[in-house]
Amino acid sequence: QVQLVESGGGLVQAGGSLKLSCTASGRTFDPMPMGWFRQAPGKEREFVAAITVTGNSQYYADSVKGRSTISRVNAKNTAFLQMNSLKPEDTAVYYCAGDPDGDFRNDSDWAFWGRGTQVTVSS
């Protein structure tokens, strides 16, 4: 069983930055690809970013590309999402996901999920 716990969300003004963290437990001996999704009120959950086990490859949604960086430290079983130049439309609950099987942009293809952390960007 794998548990994912997100942290780092909060309230920030437009143009500001936040760094989200996701710490995994339960399968720390076997790193897995990690990802971030978000869900805004009244909208479906959408892909934000993903990173391979080695960290050598990262993938981003067009909406955050150039403003966000996904990274990981396997020794700490932790993945990060650094978000800069935040916009009000980035307001959402951000979820960490682990171990995709298929198209990593589809939330249904990920095996493990955290409970989410709220990010609110004020204008």
Short mmCIF file of C-alpha atoms in Angstrom, two decimals:
data_model
loop_
_atom_site.label_atom_id
_atom_site.label_comp_id
_atom_site.label_asym_id
_atom_site.label_seq_id
_atom_site.Cartn_x
_atom_site.Cartn_y
_atom_site.Cartn_z
CA GLN A 1 0.00 0.00 0.00
CA VAL A 2 1.28 3.43 -0.95
CA GLN A 3 0.34 6.65 0.79
CA LEU A 4 0.91 10.05 -0.76
CA VAL A 5 0.71 13.22 1.30
CA GLU A 6 0.77 16.68 -0.24
CA SER A 7 1.78 19.89 1.47
CA GLY A 8 2.69 23.45 0.59
CA GLY A 9 -0.61 24.81 -0.63
CA GLY A 10 -1.98 28.12 0.51
CA LEU A 11 -3.17 31.59 -0.45
CA VAL A 12 -0.93 33.67 -2.67
CA GLN A 13 -1.33 36.82 -4.72
CA ALA A 14 -1.24 36.72 -8.49
CA GLY A 15 2.35 36.72 -9.68
CA GLY A 16 3.54 34.90 -6.59
CA SER A 17 5.04 31.46 -6.15
CA LEU A 18 4.35 28.27 -4.26
CA LYS A 19 6.21 25.00 -3.93
CA LEU A 20 4.13 21.90 -3.39
CA SER A 21 5.57 18.73 -1.91
CA CYS A 22 4.39 15.13 -2.10
CA THR A 23 5.90 12.53 0.18
CA ALA A 24 5.37 8.84 -0.47
CA SER A 25 5.39 6.06 2.04
CA GLY A 26 4.73 2.35 1.94
CA ARG A 27 6.78 1.51 -1.15
CA THR A 28 9.83 3.63 -0.68
CA PHE A 29 12.16 0.90 -1.92
CA ASP A 30 10.62 1.02 -5.39
CA PRO A 31 10.38 4.56 -6.78
CA MET A 32 7.60 5.20 -9.27
CA PRO A 33 6.77 7.93 -11.76
CA MET A 34 5.00 10.81 -10.04
CA GLY A 35 2.56 13.40 -11.23
CA TRP A 36 0.46 16.37 -10.26
CA PHE A 37 -3.14 17.02 -11.19
CA ARG A 38 -5.52 19.78 -10.17
CA GLN A 39 -9.23 20.27 -9.90
CA ALA A 40 -10.91 23.66 -9.85
CA PRO A 41 -14.46 24.09 -8.55
CA GLY A 42 -16.98 22.84 -11.09
CA LYS A 43 -14.30 21.44 -13.37
CA GLU A 44 -12.84 18.04 -14.04
CA ARG A 45 -9.48 17.04 -12.65
CA GLU A 46 -6.72 17.89 -15.12
CA PHE A 47 -3.13 16.93 -15.67
CA VAL A 48 -0.49 19.41 -14.56
CA ALA A 49 2.91 17.72 -14.65
CA ALA A 50 4.67 14.36 -14.44
CA ILE A 51 8.20 13.14 -13.86
CA THR A 52 9.93 9.84 -14.55
CA VAL A 53 11.56 7.67 -11.90
CA THR A 54 15.04 9.01 -12.63
CA GLY A 55 13.82 12.58 -12.92
CA ASN A 56 15.45 12.90 -16.31
CA SER A 57 12.17 13.57 -18.12
CA GLN A 58 9.38 15.96 -17.16
CA TYR A 59 6.07 16.63 -18.84
CA TYR A 60 3.80 19.63 -18.45
CA ALA A 61 0.35 20.79 -19.39
CA ASP A 62 0.42 23.75 -21.74
CA SER A 63 -1.34 25.83 -19.11
CA VAL A 64 1.63 25.65 -16.70
CA LYS A 65 4.57 25.11 -19.07
CA GLY A 66 7.25 27.71 -18.52
CA ARG A 67 5.84 28.66 -15.12
CA SER A 68 6.16 25.37 -13.25
CA THR A 69 8.88 22.85 -12.54
CA ILE A 70 8.39 19.29 -11.34
CA SER A 71 11.26 17.60 -9.56
CA ARG A 72 11.95 14.78 -7.14
CA VAL A 73 14.38 13.55 -4.53
CA ASN A 74 14.17 9.78 -4.44
CA ALA A 75 16.27 9.54 -1.29
CA LYS A 76 13.49 11.46 0.47
CA ASN A 77 10.64 9.77 -1.40
CA THR A 78 9.41 13.23 -2.29
CA ALA A 79 8.27 14.98 -5.42
CA PHE A 80 7.87 18.73 -5.80
CA LEU A 81 5.96 21.17 -7.95
CA GLN A 82 7.40 24.66 -8.04
CA MET A 83 4.84 27.10 -9.41
CA ASN A 84 5.78 30.66 -10.38
CA SER A 85 3.91 33.59 -11.87
CA LEU A 86 0.71 32.19 -10.44
CA LYS A 87 -2.59 33.30 -11.93
CA PRO A 88 -6.11 33.28 -10.45
CA GLU A 89 -6.96 30.50 -12.89
CA ASP A 90 -4.40 28.30 -11.15
CA THR A 91 -6.71 28.19 -8.14
CA ALA A 92 -7.57 24.54 -7.50
CA VAL A 93 -7.00 21.56 -5.28
CA TYR A 94 -3.70 20.04 -6.32
CA TYR A 95 -3.32 16.27 -6.13
CA CYS A 96 -0.21 14.16 -6.16
CA ALA A 97 -0.38 10.88 -8.06
CA GLY A 98 1.88 7.86 -8.38
CA ASP A 99 2.51 4.87 -10.62
CA PRO A 100 0.78 5.52 -13.93
CA ASP A 101 -0.17 2.68 -16.25
CA GLY A 102 -0.95 4.02 -19.68
CA ASP A 103 -1.42 7.62 -20.69
CA PHE A 104 -0.02 9.64 -17.80
CA ARG A 105 -2.21 12.59 -18.80
CA ASN A 106 -5.31 10.61 -17.85
CA ASP A 107 -6.08 10.62 -14.16
CA SER A 108 -7.77 7.21 -14.49
CA ASP A 109 -4.39 5.67 -15.37
CA TRP A 110 -2.74 6.50 -12.05
CA ALA A 111 -2.79 3.97 -9.22
CA PHE A 112 -2.17 6.09 -6.13
CA TRP A 113 -3.46 9.47 -5.02
CA GLY A 114 -3.00 11.92 -2.22
CA ARG A 115 -5.86 13.82 -0.63
CA GLY A 116 -4.91 17.12 -2.19
CA THR A 117 -3.77 20.55 -1.08
CA GLN A 118 -5.62 23.78 -1.79
CA VAL A 119 -3.96 26.50 -3.83
CA THR A 120 -5.77 29.83 -4.00
CA VAL A 121 -4.46 32.69 -6.10
CA SER A 122 -6.00 36.08 -5.46
CA SER A 123 -6.12 38.79 -8.10
#
